[in-house]
Amino acid sequence: MPKHIFVTGGVVSSLGKGLTSGAVGTLLESRGLRVSIQKMDPYINVDPGTMSPFQHGEVYVTTDGAETDLDLGHYERFTNARISRESNYTTGRIYLNVIQKERRGEYLGKTVQVVPHITNEIKDAIRRAASSDVDIAITEIGGTVGDIESLPFLEAIRQMGWELGRDNVCYLHLTLIPFLRASGEMKTKPTQHSVGKLREIGIQPDFLLCRTEQHIGEEERSKIGLFCNVPPSHVIEEKDVDTSIYELPIVLAEQGLDELVVQHLKVQSGKRDISSWEKIVAILKDPQRTVEIAVVGKYLEVHDSYKSMWESLTHGGIANSAKVRLRKVNAQEVEKSGPEKLLAGAHGLLVPGGFGERGVEGKIAAIRYAREKQLPFFGLCLGMQCATIEYARTICGIKQANSAEFAPGGPDSVICLMDSQKHVVDKGGTMRLGSYPCHVSKGSRAWQAYGAEVVHERHRHRFEFNNSYKDSLEKAGFRISGTSPDGKLVEIIELEDHPWFVATQFHPEYQSKPTAAHPLFRAFVKAALDHAEKSK
Ligand code: GLN
């Protein structure tokens, strides 16, 4: 039977519960324990797939094709936990399940209520994620204690503590200790209130993880412990990290959090070994080289919108002992002032995924610049589609080449709607989603990077390369270097007479880790470093 860790948050949102849950997972795995991680999101959408990136940040796609919260990306980057559609539930999905059961008559005439029916559905979802092959199941409860909408989740985890016994459940509460500059003081009152709220619900936290800008002294630690009913040694400081989020496991390890948690849960474990994380942080603190990558996109104001892509660039840097400096370039700015000024001096161009027409011409212009100037280029999903349009227009002379997404019914849809999408009406969960195999052509740049002929990558798209244009594009030097096993779906394209020009229909950024950079990100950053060297 797995033991459970429940992670809640208080005072304000955006404290980094996802990162903290991931880092706790890192530490437990480093002691030889097997973990699962799951997130409960209290909003009503069935999943975040239909939400705008401005609202919710990146939609993270799991191997089995679920559109989930971006915190699951942190879980996969920080741990080896098996992440699937069982790893993310929303209030909407819980209610949908309950209502469908009610319609099927499964409640045998009973009145269906929040307690016990919704809470039972939540507990079932938690138990399913905590399969018998894991030692510790971590469940993060999204939102902030005190929100109306998180109440059923908190009630469910309260019940689990009662049912499983306090040795089998550990409540970890993430909170904020603000520092008031005017009085030069740390304030513990908001934490006292949020723990008070939690205790009202019937949950006594076992550990308090305190987000803070300043070091928490012994006096404050004792005070927090006293008011919140936890031993001062269980008041853990989570100071803002200077260099990278990948320092977090180290910060928590220094205070022995993992040791205290395994003691609380009475689990046997090995000695912690986080040397691989220490190496990563050492590289990030003292990189040998620096390289600048321009990213031309449209959701750049919200850093979270391309979360996995930013992280993957960092990983590509780590694999090359380099720091990746990011230059965020708004695609619409490229439309206004041209790529020359905005991209000058960059060592590589990345065009990420996206939806809708806005900014597309700017992306195409930027890609043309990279192709003509021999600047390393990496395209992801929409980035690959834009690269195809650019090549068709400029090199093959198909002047009106476009995507059916932006010019429906146009004369030359080199990117067209996938056959499997033609009858799709519902928006949620209906794209081509999840992991599919891809055959990589021997000798191609992609093959050189992967060192393999068959790879598995995750997808999230409705449009694809139109095979009617395959011959004319290939004759003009466009190389299709990766396809679905039946050869029908184009998955990777590249150019030969260019130092590094590779674009994928899939999203490699969902599979990159700080400890194991995705091969294409590693190769792209390497190409950018070579370009930087040459242009010195
Ligand atoms: N909008 C494009 C499509 O649906 C690209 C999607 C993406 O970049 N994720 O095919």
XYZ file of C-alpha atoms and ligand atoms in Angstrom:
546
model
C 0.000 0.000 0.000
C 1.549 3.341 -1.005
C 1.796 6.103 1.552
C 0.448 9.543 0.665
C 1.822 13.065 0.674
C -0.727 15.819 0.148
C 0.556 19.239 -0.873
C -1.676 22.248 -0.202
C -1.044 25.968 -0.548
C -2.020 28.998 1.492
C -1.983 32.820 1.538
C -1.560 33.429 -2.225
C -1.490 31.422 -5.425
C 1.616 30.931 -7.600
C 3.858 29.944 -4.696
C 5.320 27.087 -6.700
C 3.401 24.092 -5.316
C 4.056 22.209 -8.557
C 7.792 22.759 -8.394
C 7.855 21.910 -4.711
C 5.880 18.689 -5.271
C 8.289 17.784 -8.074
C 11.346 18.544 -5.932
C 9.994 16.441 -3.045
C 9.582 13.650 -5.636
C 13.200 14.131 -6.742
C 14.460 13.750 -3.177
C 12.377 10.660 -2.448
C 13.449 9.008 -5.714
C 17.064 9.833 -4.921
C 16.629 7.631 -1.830
C 15.485 4.724 -3.986
C 11.744 5.199 -3.396
C 9.213 4.911 -6.218
C 6.819 7.843 -6.437
C 3.707 8.872 -8.320
C 2.606 12.503 -8.641
C -0.816 13.859 -9.376
C -2.514 17.250 -9.459
C -6.065 18.174 -8.560
C -7.275 21.409 -10.168
C -10.357 22.984 -8.617
C -11.709 24.712 -11.765
C -14.754 23.558 -13.729
C -13.152 23.019 -17.170
C -12.887 19.263 -17.729
C -9.244 19.812 -18.676
C -7.135 22.874 -19.569
C -7.073 21.905 -23.281
C -9.686 24.478 -24.256
C -8.160 27.347 -22.282
C -6.118 30.140 -23.822
C -2.380 30.172 -23.016
C -2.947 33.663 -21.593
C -5.377 32.174 -19.062
C -3.650 29.051 -18.072
C -0.157 28.895 -19.560
C 1.004 25.860 -21.468
C -1.205 22.838 -21.987
C 0.992 19.867 -21.160
C 0.350 16.681 -23.145
C 0.945 13.274 -21.586
C 2.103 10.154 -23.421
C -1.442 8.773 -23.373
C -2.790 11.950 -24.939
C -4.330 13.877 -22.049
C -4.245 17.672 -22.148
C -3.171 18.626 -18.651
C -1.884 21.282 -16.315
C 1.653 22.546 -16.856
C 2.686 21.390 -13.379
C 2.736 17.859 -14.804
C 5.641 19.040 -16.930
C 7.515 19.887 -13.731
C 6.673 16.451 -12.351
C 8.149 14.753 -15.421
C 11.230 16.984 -15.408
C 11.885 16.421 -11.702
C 11.017 12.731 -11.380
C 10.628 9.478 -13.253
C 7.030 9.104 -12.086
C 4.668 7.634 -14.671
C 2.508 10.545 -15.800
C -0.803 9.859 -17.541
C -4.390 11.083 -17.734
C -4.777 9.734 -14.186
C -2.251 12.335 -13.051
C -4.553 15.342 -13.447
C -8.153 15.776 -12.369
C -10.249 18.930 -12.357
C -13.497 19.627 -10.539
C -15.154 19.508 -13.974
C -13.838 16.024 -14.695
C -14.833 14.729 -11.248
C -18.363 16.122 -11.636
C -18.622 14.822 -15.198
C -17.813 11.300 -13.975
C -20.336 11.551 -11.135
C -23.069 12.944 -13.379
C -22.475 10.243 -15.991
C -22.743 7.580 -13.263
C -25.946 9.176 -12.015
C -27.392 9.100 -15.553
C -26.522 5.404 -15.807
C -28.377 4.820 -12.562
C -25.290 3.665 -10.726
C -26.246 5.406 -7.477
C -29.326 3.152 -7.135
C -31.829 5.870 -6.399
C -29.769 7.731 -3.810
C -29.551 11.513 -3.619
C -26.175 12.369 -5.168
C -24.247 14.834 -2.988
C -20.881 16.564 -2.666
C -20.174 14.447 0.418
C -19.895 11.481 -0.069
C -20.276 11.133 -3.867
C -17.967 13.876 -5.128
C -15.460 13.243 -2.343
C -15.554 9.480 -3.058
C -14.875 10.154 -6.736
C -11.890 12.317 -5.724
C -10.578 9.607 -3.384
C -10.952 6.974 -6.135
C -8.920 9.198 -8.489
C -6.202 9.587 -5.835
C -6.116 5.814 -5.208
C -5.930 5.032 -8.949
C -2.850 7.243 -9.364
C -1.255 5.619 -6.305
C -0.804 2.218 -7.934
C 0.625 -0.671 -5.945
C 4.059 -0.358 -7.581
C 4.798 2.984 -5.932
C 5.988 3.622 -2.387
C 4.796 7.196 -2.040
C 1.991 8.955 -3.902
C 2.230 12.731 -3.976
C -0.993 14.657 -4.646
C -0.950 18.399 -5.125
C -4.193 20.263 -4.477
C -4.352 23.285 -6.793
C -5.684 26.642 -5.636
C -5.352 28.218 -2.214
C -6.803 27.112 1.110
C -9.849 29.258 1.740
C -11.114 29.092 -1.849
C -14.697 27.869 -2.115
C -13.858 25.598 -5.024
C -11.078 23.592 -3.375
C -13.231 22.512 -0.417
C -14.313 19.070 -1.756
C -10.674 18.180 -2.492
C -9.566 19.216 1.001
C -12.450 17.260 2.525
C -11.392 14.185 0.499
C -7.777 14.348 1.673
C -8.924 14.955 5.251
C -10.978 11.754 5.053
C -8.001 9.854 3.653
C -5.838 10.886 6.625
C -8.512 9.560 8.949
C -9.074 6.333 6.987
C -5.447 5.416 6.343
C -3.999 6.496 9.680
C -1.649 9.383 10.348
C 1.516 7.274 9.795
C 0.463 6.724 6.202
C -0.386 10.284 5.265
C 1.708 13.425 5.341
C 0.255 16.903 4.858
C 2.660 19.444 3.465
C 1.465 23.048 3.396
C 3.195 25.650 1.265
C 2.809 29.182 2.550
C 4.196 32.699 2.225
C 6.114 34.656 4.869
C 6.114 38.204 3.529
C 8.841 40.656 4.493
C 7.677 44.209 5.145
C 10.433 46.543 4.086
C 8.930 49.553 5.885
C 9.173 47.893 9.296
C 12.016 45.519 8.356
C 10.007 42.573 9.673
C 8.891 39.142 8.529
C 5.193 38.608 8.982
C 3.917 35.229 10.107
C 0.250 36.182 10.515
C -0.900 35.232 6.958
C 0.588 31.767 7.543
C -1.131 31.462 10.907
C -4.423 32.307 9.223
C -4.009 29.882 6.349
C -3.050 27.056 8.703
C -6.016 28.083 10.873
C -8.262 27.676 7.832
C -6.795 24.244 7.134
C -7.315 23.150 10.731
C -10.926 24.359 10.592
C -11.422 21.868 7.769
C -9.819 19.196 9.939
C -6.344 19.045 8.445
C -3.347 19.563 10.697
C -0.324 20.116 8.437
C 2.765 18.072 9.308
C 5.198 20.349 7.499
C 5.143 24.015 6.590
C 7.171 25.033 3.587
C 7.658 28.756 3.845
C 8.282 30.779 0.712
C 10.327 33.775 1.726
C 12.735 36.370 0.393
C 14.711 36.484 3.664
C 16.244 33.829 5.884
C 13.839 32.680 8.605
C 15.584 32.959 11.977
C 15.141 30.560 14.902
C 12.812 32.975 16.648
C 10.376 33.181 13.725
C 10.615 29.432 13.192
C 9.581 28.766 16.798
C 6.798 31.306 16.558
C 5.413 29.773 13.368
C 5.689 26.309 14.931
C 3.930 27.367 18.096
C 1.026 29.127 16.389
C 0.589 26.486 13.714
C 1.011 23.424 15.922
C 4.075 21.943 14.199
C 7.581 21.303 15.581
C 9.998 24.115 14.586
C 12.137 21.512 12.748
C 9.143 20.938 10.439
C 9.092 24.603 9.460
C 11.125 24.495 6.249
C 12.467 27.598 4.572
C 11.937 27.818 0.829
C 13.877 30.934 -0.059
C 13.733 32.240 -3.634
C 16.448 30.404 -5.585
C 19.074 32.573 -7.309
C 20.087 30.602 -10.346
C 17.517 28.054 -11.338
C 14.449 26.128 -10.264
C 16.671 23.043 -10.372
C 18.283 24.258 -7.138
C 15.090 23.519 -5.247
C 15.804 19.836 -4.453
C 19.174 20.941 -3.060
C 17.636 23.699 -0.912
C 15.098 21.263 0.553
C 17.728 18.531 1.039
C 19.946 20.922 3.012
C 17.156 21.193 5.586
C 16.617 17.448 5.633
C 13.013 17.605 4.408
C 13.176 14.159 2.775
C 14.657 12.615 5.925
C 11.922 14.121 8.090
C 9.195 13.025 5.649
C 10.370 9.388 5.507
C 10.605 9.382 9.301
C 7.065 10.738 9.562
C 5.748 8.153 7.094
C 7.870 5.386 8.641
C 9.244 4.163 5.318
C 12.558 2.426 4.835
C 14.744 4.097 2.260
C 18.313 4.366 1.010
C 20.686 7.283 1.382
C 19.913 10.377 -0.632
C 22.043 10.928 -3.730
C 21.362 14.132 -5.628
C 24.784 14.465 -7.242
C 23.269 14.693 -10.750
C 21.243 17.746 -9.643
C 24.295 19.298 -8.028
C 26.138 18.919 -11.340
C 23.323 20.631 -13.249
C 23.249 23.558 -10.852
C 27.053 23.850 -11.021
C 26.838 24.178 -14.826
C 24.044 26.738 -14.594
C 25.993 28.773 -12.025
C 29.215 28.751 -13.973
C 28.550 28.021 -17.661
C 31.538 27.766 -19.986
C 29.827 29.564 -22.850
C 26.738 31.615 -23.570
C 24.509 31.460 -26.588
C 21.520 33.582 -27.545
C 18.401 32.034 -29.004
C 15.635 34.174 -30.480
C 12.147 32.774 -30.000
C 9.525 34.232 -32.319
C 6.100 33.571 -30.885
C 2.910 35.250 -29.809
C 2.182 34.319 -26.202
C 5.517 35.660 -24.976
C 4.178 38.070 -22.335
C 3.116 35.066 -20.297
C 6.284 33.068 -19.650
C 4.227 30.028 -18.613
C 2.678 29.731 -22.101
C 5.766 28.022 -23.471
C 6.984 26.567 -20.168
C 8.343 23.239 -21.454
C 10.013 24.920 -24.424
C 11.938 27.409 -22.232
C 12.963 24.578 -19.927
C 14.072 22.415 -22.867
C 16.310 25.228 -24.134
C 17.895 25.399 -20.686
C 18.386 21.615 -20.821
C 19.972 21.887 -24.273
C 22.335 24.437 -22.716
C 23.163 22.188 -19.740
C 24.023 19.316 -22.129
C 26.501 21.662 -23.851
C 27.786 23.253 -20.606
C 26.355 26.529 -21.839
C 23.917 29.153 -20.700
C 21.077 29.874 -23.126
C 20.120 33.529 -23.190
C 16.588 34.033 -24.475
C 15.500 36.777 -26.810
C 11.718 36.898 -26.919
C 10.540 38.376 -30.202
C 6.864 39.098 -30.771
C 5.874 37.711 -34.187
C 3.736 40.761 -34.921
C 6.742 43.011 -34.341
C 8.564 41.029 -37.038
C 5.646 41.780 -39.370
C 6.018 45.500 -38.642
C 9.762 46.000 -38.679
C 11.176 42.966 -40.475
C 13.407 40.194 -39.108
C 16.827 41.821 -39.782
C 16.812 44.195 -36.827
C 15.001 41.905 -34.421
C 17.085 38.814 -35.124
C 20.507 40.421 -35.671
C 23.157 38.887 -33.430
C 21.036 35.899 -32.343
C 22.757 32.521 -32.675
C 19.660 30.486 -33.354
C 15.938 30.877 -34.079
C 13.159 28.835 -32.555
C 9.539 29.085 -33.672
C 7.281 27.249 -31.231
C 3.756 25.855 -31.528
C 0.606 27.913 -31.638
C -2.899 28.358 -32.946
C -4.592 30.979 -35.079
C -3.449 33.363 -37.764
C -2.137 36.251 -35.673
C 1.609 36.674 -36.108
C 1.999 33.823 -38.605
C 3.450 36.039 -41.367
C 6.039 37.321 -38.874
C 7.037 33.755 -38.054
C 7.344 32.928 -41.759
C 9.505 36.019 -42.356
C 11.755 35.077 -39.429
C 12.159 31.533 -40.784
C 13.056 32.856 -44.221
C 15.715 35.029 -42.598
C 17.164 32.029 -40.703
C 17.151 29.878 -43.834
C 18.833 32.505 -45.982
C 21.336 33.635 -43.345
C 22.294 30.053 -42.423
C 21.132 30.703 -38.860
C 20.322 27.457 -36.972
C 16.547 27.003 -36.907
C 14.299 24.757 -34.873
C 10.538 24.651 -35.533
C 7.987 23.036 -33.249
C 4.564 22.052 -34.584
C 3.221 25.368 -35.941
C 6.903 26.269 -36.428
C 7.260 23.266 -38.753
C 4.099 24.221 -40.619
C 5.385 27.797 -41.095
C 8.743 26.470 -42.369
C 6.876 24.382 -44.942
C 4.821 27.365 -46.102
C 7.958 29.515 -46.372
C 9.796 26.941 -48.484
C 6.819 26.377 -50.757
C 6.397 30.118 -51.320
C 10.020 31.225 -51.703
C 11.780 28.226 -53.222
C 8.999 26.393 -55.089
C 7.265 29.571 -56.240
C 3.882 28.478 -54.877
C 3.002 32.074 -54.091
C -0.286 31.415 -52.311
C 0.986 28.504 -50.224
C -0.623 28.583 -46.784
C -2.201 26.488 -44.057
C -5.890 25.629 -44.265
C -6.006 26.862 -40.664
C -5.340 30.458 -41.815
C -6.688 30.443 -45.387
C -9.498 27.871 -45.469
C -10.351 26.883 -49.042
C -7.208 28.589 -50.375
C -5.658 27.372 -53.653
C -2.485 25.895 -52.135
C -2.956 24.462 -48.660
C 0.487 22.921 -48.210
C -0.674 22.406 -44.641
C -4.138 20.859 -44.547
C -6.634 19.535 -42.035
C -5.865 15.918 -41.085
C -8.380 13.395 -42.447
C -9.067 12.203 -38.911
C -10.096 15.771 -37.979
C -12.577 16.399 -40.773
C -15.684 15.371 -38.834
C -14.588 16.595 -35.442
C -17.058 19.033 -33.877
C -16.172 19.123 -30.162
C -13.134 21.174 -29.207
C -12.025 19.444 -25.984
C -9.583 16.537 -26.257
C -10.146 16.007 -29.989
C -6.832 16.965 -31.597
C -4.251 14.351 -32.584
C -2.899 13.932 -29.070
C -0.258 11.914 -27.290
C 2.678 9.765 -28.236
C 3.112 8.164 -31.658
C 6.098 6.412 -33.218
C 8.131 8.208 -35.853
C 10.589 6.659 -38.304
C 13.698 8.770 -38.724
C 15.665 8.619 -42.008
C 19.194 7.362 -41.654
C 21.850 9.992 -42.177
C 19.496 12.927 -41.512
C 20.272 15.612 -38.926
C 17.421 14.332 -36.781
C 18.866 10.813 -36.947
C 22.309 12.141 -36.015
C 20.784 13.822 -32.963
C 18.614 10.887 -31.853
C 21.036 8.100 -32.735
C 17.932 6.014 -33.432
C 15.642 5.169 -36.334
C 12.430 4.855 -34.340
C 11.461 7.444 -31.765
C 8.266 8.191 -29.853
C 7.103 11.764 -29.575
C 4.013 13.586 -28.311
C 1.594 15.486 -30.524
C -1.063 18.160 -30.265
C -2.355 19.334 -33.627
C -5.212 19.232 -36.143
C -3.315 20.211 -39.296
C -0.520 18.410 -41.127
C 1.806 18.481 -44.126
C -0.202 17.991 -47.326
C 1.321 15.037 -49.193
C 0.121 16.355 -52.579
C 3.028 18.809 -52.354
C 5.580 16.197 -51.303
C 7.173 15.660 -54.725
C 7.506 19.297 -55.707
C 8.970 20.274 -52.337
C 11.369 17.337 -52.204
C 12.592 18.036 -55.735
C 13.427 21.543 -54.556
C 15.636 20.246 -51.712
C 13.115 19.990 -48.874
C 13.862 16.853 -46.880
C 11.215 14.831 -45.089
C 13.336 13.061 -42.489
C 10.689 11.622 -40.196
C 7.283 10.093 -40.862
C 4.671 7.908 -39.181
C 5.531 4.187 -39.599
C 3.184 3.908 -42.636
C 4.997 6.864 -44.227
C 1.778 8.881 -44.509
C 2.195 11.586 -41.869
C 5.152 13.945 -42.103
C 6.719 14.291 -38.676
C 10.159 15.880 -39.267
C 11.452 18.128 -42.028
C 14.919 19.526 -42.556
C 17.185 21.215 -45.100
C 20.484 19.868 -46.304
C 22.285 22.974 -47.534
C 21.996 24.618 -44.139
C 24.033 24.162 -40.921
C 20.989 23.088 -38.875
C 17.402 23.566 -40.018
C 15.073 21.025 -38.415
C 11.365 21.235 -37.616
C 8.979 18.747 -36.108
C 5.225 18.253 -36.239
C 5.446 16.855 -32.703
C 6.451 18.562 -29.481
C 9.867 17.343 -28.322
C 9.752 19.851 -25.456
C 7.372 17.569 -23.530
C 10.088 14.962 -23.126
C 13.166 16.934 -22.166
C 14.678 16.749 -18.694
C 17.419 18.772 -17.004
C 19.238 15.491 -16.384
C 18.632 14.249 -19.964
C 18.150 17.010 -22.518
C 16.013 16.084 -25.516
C 18.396 15.105 -28.366
C 16.989 17.724 -30.757
C 17.297 20.546 -28.211
C 20.836 19.407 -27.408
C 21.739 19.378 -31.123
C 20.032 22.737 -31.779
C 21.904 24.483 -28.958
C 25.143 22.850 -30.189
C 24.484 24.223 -33.698
C 23.802 27.663 -32.211
C 27.081 27.494 -30.258
C 28.925 26.605 -33.479
C 27.240 29.537 -35.193
C 28.295 31.850 -32.342
C 31.857 30.587 -32.638
C 31.906 31.198 -36.402
C 30.422 34.665 -36.175
C 32.996 35.868 -33.607
N -2.370 25.089 -35.102
C -1.611 23.994 -35.628
C -2.432 22.723 -35.740
O -3.460 22.606 -35.135
C -0.359 23.766 -34.797
C -0.619 23.263 -33.432
C 0.524 23.432 -32.475
O 1.475 24.172 -32.753
N 0.435 22.757 -31.337
O -2.055 21.808 -36.420
